[in-house]
């Protein structure tokens, strides 16, 4: 079971998040692209955790985060009308952000683009139906040195 919301892109947050406005209710809310994870763009607790886990300096991780963020901004424009498709069992994350797959006005799925082009990796902490495909596409991006994988072997 899924739920669809027509929205307008209002602001970019990072490589896996943005602020949107519900086209009908005009309510603004934050979206976390479901099933993917991009490096952070600010020094925070997650970056400290990633630094230890990946054994990479925060400055490099933040640089990768900005590359991911800029790639996302090249895929969608402020003011674009898109559709957020949500899985009913995971509508919001622990921070209250709406989880979903963002269908761009040309029919492409932003989550898929970020993974296939190597600017995000699969996020496996929360199950999503697309995870097995995301893992496959991410491995293909890594094996062909796409996106961030042209600079590092992991992120």
JSON list of C-alpha atoms in Angstrom, two decimals:
[
{"chain": "A", "resi": 1, "resn": "UNK", "atom": "CA", "xyz": [0.00, 0.00, 0.00]},
{"chain": "A", "resi": 2, "resn": "UNK", "atom": "CA", "xyz": [1.36, 3.40, -0.94]},
{"chain": "A", "resi": 3, "resn": "UNK", "atom": "CA", "xyz": [0.39, 7.04, -0.55]},
{"chain": "A", "resi": 4, "resn": "UNK", "atom": "CA", "xyz": [1.11, 9.78, -3.12]},
{"chain": "A", "resi": 5, "resn": "UNK", "atom": "CA", "xyz": [1.52, 13.50, -2.40]},
{"chain": "A", "resi": 6, "resn": "UNK", "atom": "CA", "xyz": [1.80, 16.12, -5.16]},
{"chain": "A", "resi": 7, "resn": "UNK", "atom": "CA", "xyz": [4.30, 18.73, -4.04]},
{"chain": "A", "resi": 8, "resn": "UNK", "atom": "CA", "xyz": [6.42, 21.72, -5.01]},
{"chain": "A", "resi": 9, "resn": "UNK", "atom": "CA", "xyz": [10.15, 21.70, -4.24]},
{"chain": "A", "resi": 10, "resn": "UNK", "atom": "CA", "xyz": [10.92, 24.68, -1.95]},
{"chain": "A", "resi": 11, "resn": "UNK", "atom": "CA", "xyz": [14.48, 24.20, -0.61]},
{"chain": "A", "resi": 12, "resn": "UNK", "atom": "CA", "xyz": [17.37, 21.75, -0.68]},
{"chain": "A", "resi": 13, "resn": "UNK", "atom": "CA", "xyz": [18.67, 20.36, 2.62]},
{"chain": "A", "resi": 14, "resn": "UNK", "atom": "CA", "xyz": [21.45, 17.95, 1.61]},
{"chain": "A", "resi": 15, "resn": "UNK", "atom": "CA", "xyz": [22.15, 15.01, -0.70]},
{"chain": "A", "resi": 16, "resn": "UNK", "atom": "CA", "xyz": [19.18, 12.99, 0.57]},
{"chain": "A", "resi": 17, "resn": "UNK", "atom": "CA", "xyz": [16.75, 15.61, 1.80]},
{"chain": "A", "resi": 18, "resn": "UNK", "atom": "CA", "xyz": [14.68, 18.62, 0.78]},
{"chain": "A", "resi": 19, "resn": "UNK", "atom": "CA", "xyz": [11.84, 20.86, 1.89]},
{"chain": "A", "resi": 20, "resn": "UNK", "atom": "CA", "xyz": [8.62, 20.70, -0.09]},
{"chain": "A", "resi": 21, "resn": "UNK", "atom": "CA", "xyz": [5.16, 22.22, -0.04]},
{"chain": "A", "resi": 22, "resn": "UNK", "atom": "CA", "xyz": [2.08, 20.03, -0.34]},
{"chain": "A", "resi": 23, "resn": "UNK", "atom": "CA", "xyz": [0.47, 21.30, -3.55]},
{"chain": "A", "resi": 24, "resn": "UNK", "atom": "CA", "xyz": [-3.06, 21.05, -2.14]},
{"chain": "A", "resi": 25, "resn": "UNK", "atom": "CA", "xyz": [-2.72, 22.07, 1.52]},
{"chain": "A", "resi": 26, "resn": "UNK", "atom": "CA", "xyz": [0.30, 24.43, 1.04]},
{"chain": "A", "resi": 27, "resn": "UNK", "atom": "CA", "xyz": [1.85, 22.84, 4.16]},
{"chain": "A", "resi": 28, "resn": "UNK", "atom": "CA", "xyz": [5.67, 22.79, 4.11]},
{"chain": "A", "resi": 29, "resn": "UNK", "atom": "CA", "xyz": [7.47, 19.68, 5.29]},
{"chain": "A", "resi": 30, "resn": "UNK", "atom": "CA", "xyz": [10.87, 18.00, 5.10]},
{"chain": "A", "resi": 31, "resn": "UNK", "atom": "CA", "xyz": [11.43, 14.95, 2.95]},
{"chain": "A", "resi": 32, "resn": "UNK", "atom": "CA", "xyz": [14.10, 12.32, 3.53]},
{"chain": "A", "resi": 33, "resn": "UNK", "atom": "CA", "xyz": [14.65, 10.32, 0.35]},
{"chain": "A", "resi": 34, "resn": "UNK", "atom": "CA", "xyz": [13.67, 6.80, 1.37]},
{"chain": "A", "resi": 35, "resn": "UNK", "atom": "CA", "xyz": [16.18, 3.96, 1.23]},
{"chain": "A", "resi": 36, "resn": "UNK", "atom": "CA", "xyz": [19.24, 6.07, 0.46]},
{"chain": "A", "resi": 37, "resn": "UNK", "atom": "CA", "xyz": [21.98, 7.80, 2.43]},
{"chain": "A", "resi": 38, "resn": "UNK", "atom": "CA", "xyz": [24.31, 10.56, 1.24]},
{"chain": "A", "resi": 39, "resn": "UNK", "atom": "CA", "xyz": [27.27, 11.93, 3.20]},
{"chain": "A", "resi": 40, "resn": "UNK", "atom": "CA", "xyz": [26.56, 14.80, 5.60]},
{"chain": "A", "resi": 41, "resn": "UNK", "atom": "CA", "xyz": [27.33, 18.42, 4.68]},
{"chain": "A", "resi": 42, "resn": "UNK", "atom": "CA", "xyz": [27.74, 19.65, 8.27]},
{"chain": "A", "resi": 43, "resn": "UNK", "atom": "CA", "xyz": [29.85, 18.49, 11.19]},
{"chain": "A", "resi": 44, "resn": "UNK", "atom": "CA", "xyz": [27.42, 16.55, 13.41]},
{"chain": "A", "resi": 45, "resn": "UNK", "atom": "CA", "xyz": [27.12, 13.36, 15.46]},
{"chain": "A", "resi": 46, "resn": "UNK", "atom": "CA", "xyz": [26.54, 11.27, 12.34]},
{"chain": "A", "resi": 47, "resn": "UNK", "atom": "CA", "xyz": [29.75, 12.57, 10.78]},
{"chain": "A", "resi": 48, "resn": "UNK", "atom": "CA", "xyz": [31.68, 11.61, 13.93]},
{"chain": "A", "resi": 49, "resn": "UNK", "atom": "CA", "xyz": [30.18, 8.11, 13.68]},
{"chain": "A", "resi": 50, "resn": "UNK", "atom": "CA", "xyz": [30.98, 7.89, 9.93]},
{"chain": "A", "resi": 51, "resn": "UNK", "atom": "CA", "xyz": [34.53, 9.11, 10.58]},
{"chain": "A", "resi": 52, "resn": "UNK", "atom": "CA", "xyz": [35.13, 6.17, 12.94]},
{"chain": "A", "resi": 53, "resn": "UNK", "atom": "CA", "xyz": [33.27, 3.58, 10.86]},
{"chain": "A", "resi": 54, "resn": "UNK", "atom": "CA", "xyz": [34.83, 4.52, 7.53]},
{"chain": "A", "resi": 55, "resn": "UNK", "atom": "CA", "xyz": [38.18, 5.69, 8.93]},
{"chain": "A", "resi": 56, "resn": "UNK", "atom": "CA", "xyz": [37.95, 8.86, 6.85]},
{"chain": "A", "resi": 57, "resn": "UNK", "atom": "CA", "xyz": [38.37, 12.47, 8.02]},
{"chain": "A", "resi": 58, "resn": "UNK", "atom": "CA", "xyz": [35.23, 14.57, 8.48]},
{"chain": "A", "resi": 59, "resn": "UNK", "atom": "CA", "xyz": [36.56, 17.17, 6.04]},
{"chain": "A", "resi": 60, "resn": "UNK", "atom": "CA", "xyz": [36.62, 14.58, 3.23]},
{"chain": "A", "resi": 61, "resn": "UNK", "atom": "CA", "xyz": [33.17, 13.26, 4.17]},
{"chain": "A", "resi": 62, "resn": "UNK", "atom": "CA", "xyz": [31.76, 16.81, 4.13]},
{"chain": "A", "resi": 63, "resn": "UNK", "atom": "CA", "xyz": [33.40, 17.43, 0.72]},
{"chain": "A", "resi": 64, "resn": "UNK", "atom": "CA", "xyz": [31.71, 14.26, -0.56]},
{"chain": "A", "resi": 65, "resn": "UNK", "atom": "CA", "xyz": [28.45, 15.46, 1.02]},
{"chain": "A", "resi": 66, "resn": "UNK", "atom": "CA", "xyz": [28.63, 18.70, -0.96]},
{"chain": "A", "resi": 67, "resn": "UNK", "atom": "CA", "xyz": [29.33, 16.82, -4.20]},
{"chain": "A", "resi": 68, "resn": "UNK", "atom": "CA", "xyz": [26.22, 14.73, -3.52]},
{"chain": "A", "resi": 69, "resn": "UNK", "atom": "CA", "xyz": [24.19, 17.83, -2.56]},
{"chain": "A", "resi": 70, "resn": "UNK", "atom": "CA", "xyz": [25.20, 19.65, -5.76]},
{"chain": "A", "resi": 71, "resn": "UNK", "atom": "CA", "xyz": [24.38, 16.60, -7.88]},
{"chain": "A", "resi": 72, "resn": "UNK", "atom": "CA", "xyz": [20.90, 16.43, -6.30]},
{"chain": "A", "resi": 73, "resn": "UNK", "atom": "CA", "xyz": [20.36, 20.14, -7.07]},
{"chain": "A", "resi": 74, "resn": "UNK", "atom": "CA", "xyz": [21.27, 19.45, -10.72]},
{"chain": "A", "resi": 75, "resn": "UNK", "atom": "CA", "xyz": [18.46, 16.85, -10.95]},
{"chain": "A", "resi": 76, "resn": "UNK", "atom": "CA", "xyz": [15.53, 18.93, -9.69]},
{"chain": "A", "resi": 77, "resn": "UNK", "atom": "CA", "xyz": [14.76, 22.65, -9.62]},
{"chain": "A", "resi": 78, "resn": "UNK", "atom": "CA", "xyz": [13.18, 24.82, -6.96]},
{"chain": "A", "resi": 79, "resn": "UNK", "atom": "CA", "xyz": [9.51, 25.21, -7.83]},
{"chain": "A", "resi": 80, "resn": "UNK", "atom": "CA", "xyz": [9.32, 21.87, -9.68]},
{"chain": "A", "resi": 81, "resn": "UNK", "atom": "CA", "xyz": [6.11, 19.92, -9.20]},
{"chain": "A", "resi": 82, "resn": "UNK", "atom": "CA", "xyz": [6.91, 16.34, -8.15]},
{"chain": "A", "resi": 83, "resn": "UNK", "atom": "CA", "xyz": [5.15, 13.37, -6.58]},
{"chain": "A", "resi": 84, "resn": "UNK", "atom": "CA", "xyz": [6.19, 11.82, -3.28]},
{"chain": "A", "resi": 85, "resn": "UNK", "atom": "CA", "xyz": [5.35, 8.11, -3.13]},
{"chain": "A", "resi": 86, "resn": "UNK", "atom": "CA", "xyz": [5.35, 6.70, 0.39]},
{"chain": "A", "resi": 87, "resn": "UNK", "atom": "CA", "xyz": [5.25, 3.15, 1.73]},
{"chain": "A", "resi": 88, "resn": "UNK", "atom": "CA", "xyz": [2.40, 2.99, 4.27]},
{"chain": "A", "resi": 89, "resn": "UNK", "atom": "CA", "xyz": [4.44, 1.25, 6.99]},
{"chain": "A", "resi": 90, "resn": "UNK", "atom": "CA", "xyz": [7.20, 3.92, 6.92]},
{"chain": "A", "resi": 91, "resn": "UNK", "atom": "CA", "xyz": [5.74, 7.39, 6.43]},
{"chain": "A", "resi": 92, "resn": "UNK", "atom": "CA", "xyz": [8.14, 9.32, 8.69]},
{"chain": "A", "resi": 93, "resn": "UNK", "atom": "CA", "xyz": [11.58, 8.78, 10.19]},
{"chain": "A", "resi": 94, "resn": "UNK", "atom": "CA", "xyz": [12.63, 9.21, 13.84]},
{"chain": "A", "resi": 95, "resn": "UNK", "atom": "CA", "xyz": [13.18, 12.95, 13.21]},
{"chain": "A", "resi": 96, "resn": "UNK", "atom": "CA", "xyz": [9.65, 13.49, 11.85]},
{"chain": "A", "resi": 97, "resn": "UNK", "atom": "CA", "xyz": [10.75, 13.84, 8.22]},
{"chain": "A", "resi": 98, "resn": "UNK", "atom": "CA", "xyz": [8.47, 12.38, 5.57]},
{"chain": "A", "resi": 99, "resn": "UNK", "atom": "CA", "xyz": [10.03, 9.32, 3.92]},
{"chain": "A", "resi": 100, "resn": "UNK", "atom": "CA", "xyz": [9.39, 8.61, 0.28]},
{"chain": "A", "resi": 101, "resn": "UNK", "atom": "CA", "xyz": [10.45, 8.15, -3.30]},
{"chain": "A", "resi": 102, "resn": "UNK", "atom": "CA", "xyz": [10.49, 11.45, -5.19]},
{"chain": "A", "resi": 103, "resn": "UNK", "atom": "CA", "xyz": [9.11, 11.13, -8.73]},
{"chain": "A", "resi": 104, "resn": "UNK", "atom": "CA", "xyz": [10.41, 14.04, -10.81]},
{"chain": "A", "resi": 105, "resn": "UNK", "atom": "CA", "xyz": [8.24, 15.79, -13.38]},
{"chain": "A", "resi": 106, "resn": "UNK", "atom": "CA", "xyz": [9.98, 13.83, -16.17]},
{"chain": "A", "resi": 107, "resn": "UNK", "atom": "CA", "xyz": [9.02, 10.52, -14.51]},
{"chain": "A", "resi": 108, "resn": "UNK", "atom": "CA", "xyz": [12.45, 9.62, -13.13]},
{"chain": "A", "resi": 109, "resn": "UNK", "atom": "CA", "xyz": [12.83, 8.70, -9.44]},
{"chain": "A", "resi": 110, "resn": "UNK", "atom": "CA", "xyz": [15.34, 10.92, -7.62]},
{"chain": "A", "resi": 111, "resn": "UNK", "atom": "CA", "xyz": [16.24, 8.19, -5.08]},
{"chain": "A", "resi": 112, "resn": "UNK", "atom": "CA", "xyz": [17.20, 5.84, -7.96]},
{"chain": "A", "resi": 113, "resn": "UNK", "atom": "CA", "xyz": [19.24, 8.51, -9.77]},
{"chain": "A", "resi": 114, "resn": "UNK", "atom": "CA", "xyz": [21.26, 9.27, -6.62]},
{"chain": "A", "resi": 115, "resn": "UNK", "atom": "CA", "xyz": [22.09, 5.56, -6.17]},
{"chain": "A", "resi": 116, "resn": "UNK", "atom": "CA", "xyz": [22.71, 4.68, -9.84]},
{"chain": "A", "resi": 117, "resn": "UNK", "atom": "CA", "xyz": [24.99, 7.67, -10.36]},
{"chain": "A", "resi": 118, "resn": "UNK", "atom": "CA", "xyz": [27.00, 6.95, -7.20]},
{"chain": "A", "resi": 119, "resn": "UNK", "atom": "CA", "xyz": [26.05, 10.00, -5.13]},
{"chain": "A", "resi": 120, "resn": "UNK", "atom": "CA", "xyz": [24.21, 8.07, -2.40]},
{"chain": "A", "resi": 121, "resn": "UNK", "atom": "CA", "xyz": [24.37, 4.57, -0.97]},
{"chain": "A", "resi": 122, "resn": "UNK", "atom": "CA", "xyz": [21.59, 2.23, 0.16]},
{"chain": "A", "resi": 123, "resn": "UNK", "atom": "CA", "xyz": [20.33, 2.96, 3.66]},
{"chain": "A", "resi": 124, "resn": "UNK", "atom": "CA", "xyz": [19.69, -0.38, 5.31]},
{"chain": "A", "resi": 125, "resn": "UNK", "atom": "CA", "xyz": [18.80, 0.70, 8.89]},
{"chain": "A", "resi": 126, "resn": "UNK", "atom": "CA", "xyz": [15.12, 0.95, 7.89]},
{"chain": "A", "resi": 127, "resn": "UNK", "atom": "CA", "xyz": [13.63, -1.61, 5.50]},
{"chain": "A", "resi": 128, "resn": "UNK", "atom": "CA", "xyz": [12.30, -0.36, 2.19]},
{"chain": "A", "resi": 129, "resn": "UNK", "atom": "CA", "xyz": [10.98, -2.39, -0.74]},
{"chain": "A", "resi": 130, "resn": "UNK", "atom": "CA", "xyz": [13.64, -0.99, -3.09]},
{"chain": "A", "resi": 131, "resn": "UNK", "atom": "CA", "xyz": [16.62, -1.92, -0.88]},
{"chain": "A", "resi": 132, "resn": "UNK", "atom": "CA", "xyz": [17.71, -5.06, -2.82]},
{"chain": "A", "resi": 133, "resn": "UNK", "atom": "CA", "xyz": [17.70, -3.11, -6.11]},
{"chain": "A", "resi": 134, "resn": "UNK", "atom": "CA", "xyz": [19.46, -0.14, -4.49]},
{"chain": "A", "resi": 135, "resn": "UNK", "atom": "CA", "xyz": [22.20, -2.48, -3.25]},
{"chain": "A", "resi": 136, "resn": "UNK", "atom": "CA", "xyz": [22.63, -3.91, -6.75]},
{"chain": "A", "resi": 137, "resn": "UNK", "atom": "CA", "xyz": [22.71, -0.47, -8.41]},
{"chain": "A", "resi": 138, "resn": "UNK", "atom": "CA", "xyz": [25.12, 0.86, -5.80]},
{"chain": "A", "resi": 139, "resn": "UNK", "atom": "CA", "xyz": [27.52, -2.01, -6.46]},
{"chain": "A", "resi": 140, "resn": "UNK", "atom": "CA", "xyz": [27.34, -1.26, -10.21]},
{"chain": "A", "resi": 141, "resn": "UNK", "atom": "CA", "xyz": [28.12, 2.43, -9.52]},
{"chain": "A", "resi": 142, "resn": "UNK", "atom": "CA", "xyz": [31.06, 1.41, -7.33]},
{"chain": "A", "resi": 143, "resn": "UNK", "atom": "CA", "xyz": [32.41, -1.09, -9.88]},
{"chain": "A", "resi": 144, "resn": "UNK", "atom": "CA", "xyz": [32.29, 1.54, -12.63]},
{"chain": "A", "resi": 145, "resn": "UNK", "atom": "CA", "xyz": [33.68, 4.36, -10.41]},
{"chain": "A", "resi": 146, "resn": "UNK", "atom": "CA", "xyz": [30.62, 6.57, -10.82]},
{"chain": "A", "resi": 147, "resn": "UNK", "atom": "CA", "xyz": [29.97, 9.70, -8.77]},
{"chain": "A", "resi": 148, "resn": "UNK", "atom": "CA", "xyz": [31.60, 9.67, -5.35]},
{"chain": "A", "resi": 149, "resn": "UNK", "atom": "CA", "xyz": [33.10, 6.27, -6.14]},
{"chain": "A", "resi": 150, "resn": "UNK", "atom": "CA", "xyz": [35.44, 8.03, -8.57]},
{"chain": "A", "resi": 151, "resn": "UNK", "atom": "CA", "xyz": [37.10, 9.57, -5.49]},
{"chain": "A", "resi": 152, "resn": "UNK", "atom": "CA", "xyz": [36.67, 6.95, -2.73]},
{"chain": "A", "resi": 153, "resn": "UNK", "atom": "CA", "xyz": [35.87, 3.24, -2.46]},
{"chain": "A", "resi": 154, "resn": "UNK", "atom": "CA", "xyz": [33.32, 3.78, 0.34]},
{"chain": "A", "resi": 155, "resn": "UNK", "atom": "CA", "xyz": [31.38, 6.61, 1.96]}
]
